Amino acid sequence: AIARRITGEAARAPPTPRGTALAYDERMNLHCPLQGDCHPERPHRIAAIYHHLVRQGLAARCVQLTGTECTEEEATTMRHPP
């Protein structure tokens, strides 16, 4: 699983440039939804959107974020809205 951590190491990181962030990682293409899963995020959809942004020159204007490996605990922790 891939997750962008907002606690721990990332929370202590120096400030990054401000602007529109774009989070993309080639490992997103490894996502394989279960058969019958109606979740809209499919690898080909994510890749097509990203490559369109690159072709239009928009990706270069964004602050690029990449994914980090999450721990088993992070992957299995259920988050509830406040």
Tab-separated table of C-alpha atoms in Angstrom:
chain	number	residue	atom	x	y	z
A	1	ALA	CA	0.000	0.000	0.000
A	2	ILE	CA	1.103	3.555	-0.691
A	3	ALA	CA	0.314	6.439	1.601
A	4	ARG	CA	1.452	10.022	2.019
A	5	ARG	CA	2.224	10.378	5.693
A	6	ILE	CA	1.279	13.617	7.397
A	7	THR	CA	2.638	12.713	10.786
A	8	GLY	CA	6.066	11.746	12.037
A	9	GLU	CA	8.812	12.395	9.508
A	10	ALA	CA	6.657	14.375	7.056
A	11	ALA	CA	5.283	16.610	9.800
A	12	ARG	CA	8.850	17.575	10.833
A	13	ALA	CA	10.050	18.190	7.277
A	14	PRO	CA	11.044	21.731	6.303
A	15	PRO	CA	8.351	23.747	4.537
A	16	THR	CA	7.920	22.989	0.861
A	17	PRO	CA	7.178	25.469	-1.919
A	18	ARG	CA	3.583	26.620	-1.935
A	19	GLY	CA	1.346	25.943	-4.883
A	20	THR	CA	-0.789	23.226	-6.344
A	21	ALA	CA	0.456	19.774	-5.387
A	22	LEU	CA	0.296	16.778	-7.682
A	23	ALA	CA	0.621	13.365	-6.096
A	24	TYR	CA	1.539	10.592	-8.498
A	25	ASP	CA	3.591	7.450	-8.151
A	26	GLU	CA	4.122	4.785	-10.828
A	27	ARG	CA	3.238	2.194	-8.187
A	28	MET	CA	-0.367	3.418	-8.425
A	29	ASN	CA	-0.511	1.378	-11.627
A	30	LEU	CA	-0.148	-1.791	-9.559
A	31	HIS	CA	-3.581	-1.276	-7.975
A	32	CYS	CA	-5.839	-4.133	-8.948
A	33	PRO	CA	-9.457	-3.725	-7.805
A	34	LEU	CA	-11.391	-6.823	-6.903
A	35	GLN	CA	-13.642	-8.195	-9.624
A	36	GLY	CA	-16.970	-6.442	-9.398
A	37	ASP	CA	-15.450	-3.539	-7.451
A	38	CYS	CA	-17.123	-0.358	-8.667
A	39	HIS	CA	-14.464	1.979	-7.223
A	40	PRO	CA	-13.759	4.669	-9.868
A	41	GLU	CA	-9.968	4.746	-9.432
A	42	ARG	CA	-8.455	2.305	-11.896
A	43	PRO	CA	-4.767	2.225	-12.894
A	44	HIS	CA	-5.441	3.201	-16.523
A	45	ARG	CA	-7.611	6.160	-15.440
A	46	ILE	CA	-4.989	7.518	-13.020
A	47	ALA	CA	-2.181	7.109	-15.590
A	48	ALA	CA	-4.246	8.722	-18.365
A	49	ILE	CA	-5.011	11.766	-16.208
A	50	TYR	CA	-1.376	12.157	-15.144
A	51	HIS	CA	-0.017	11.836	-18.687
A	52	HIS	CA	-2.578	14.364	-19.931
A	53	LEU	CA	-1.371	16.840	-17.278
A	54	VAL	CA	2.230	16.220	-18.406
A	55	ARG	CA	1.371	16.752	-22.107
A	56	GLN	CA	-0.436	20.006	-21.294
A	57	GLY	CA	2.544	21.276	-19.269
A	58	LEU	CA	0.452	21.481	-16.101
A	59	ALA	CA	2.372	18.826	-14.149
A	60	ALA	CA	5.565	20.874	-14.464
A	61	ARG	CA	3.811	23.816	-12.776
A	62	CYS	CA	2.839	21.731	-9.727
A	63	VAL	CA	4.712	20.751	-6.586
A	64	GLN	CA	5.389	17.056	-7.213
A	65	LEU	CA	4.625	14.621	-4.386
A	66	THR	CA	5.504	10.954	-4.484
A	67	GLY	CA	4.130	8.159	-2.375
A	68	THR	CA	5.885	6.419	0.455
A	69	GLU	CA	5.444	2.876	1.647
A	70	CYS	CA	3.108	2.679	4.594
A	71	THR	CA	3.336	0.258	7.461
A	72	GLU	CA	0.927	-2.646	7.887
A	73	GLU	CA	-0.622	-0.753	10.798
A	74	GLU	CA	-1.210	2.350	8.657
A	75	ALA	CA	-2.720	0.264	5.871
A	76	THR	CA	-5.160	-1.448	8.200
A	77	THR	CA	-6.079	1.500	10.418
A	78	MET	CA	-9.603	2.659	9.838
A	79	ARG	CA	-10.049	6.400	9.757
A	80	HIS	CA	-13.337	7.895	10.921
A	81	PRO	CA	-14.419	11.433	10.091
A	82	PRO	CA	-14.457	13.812	13.085
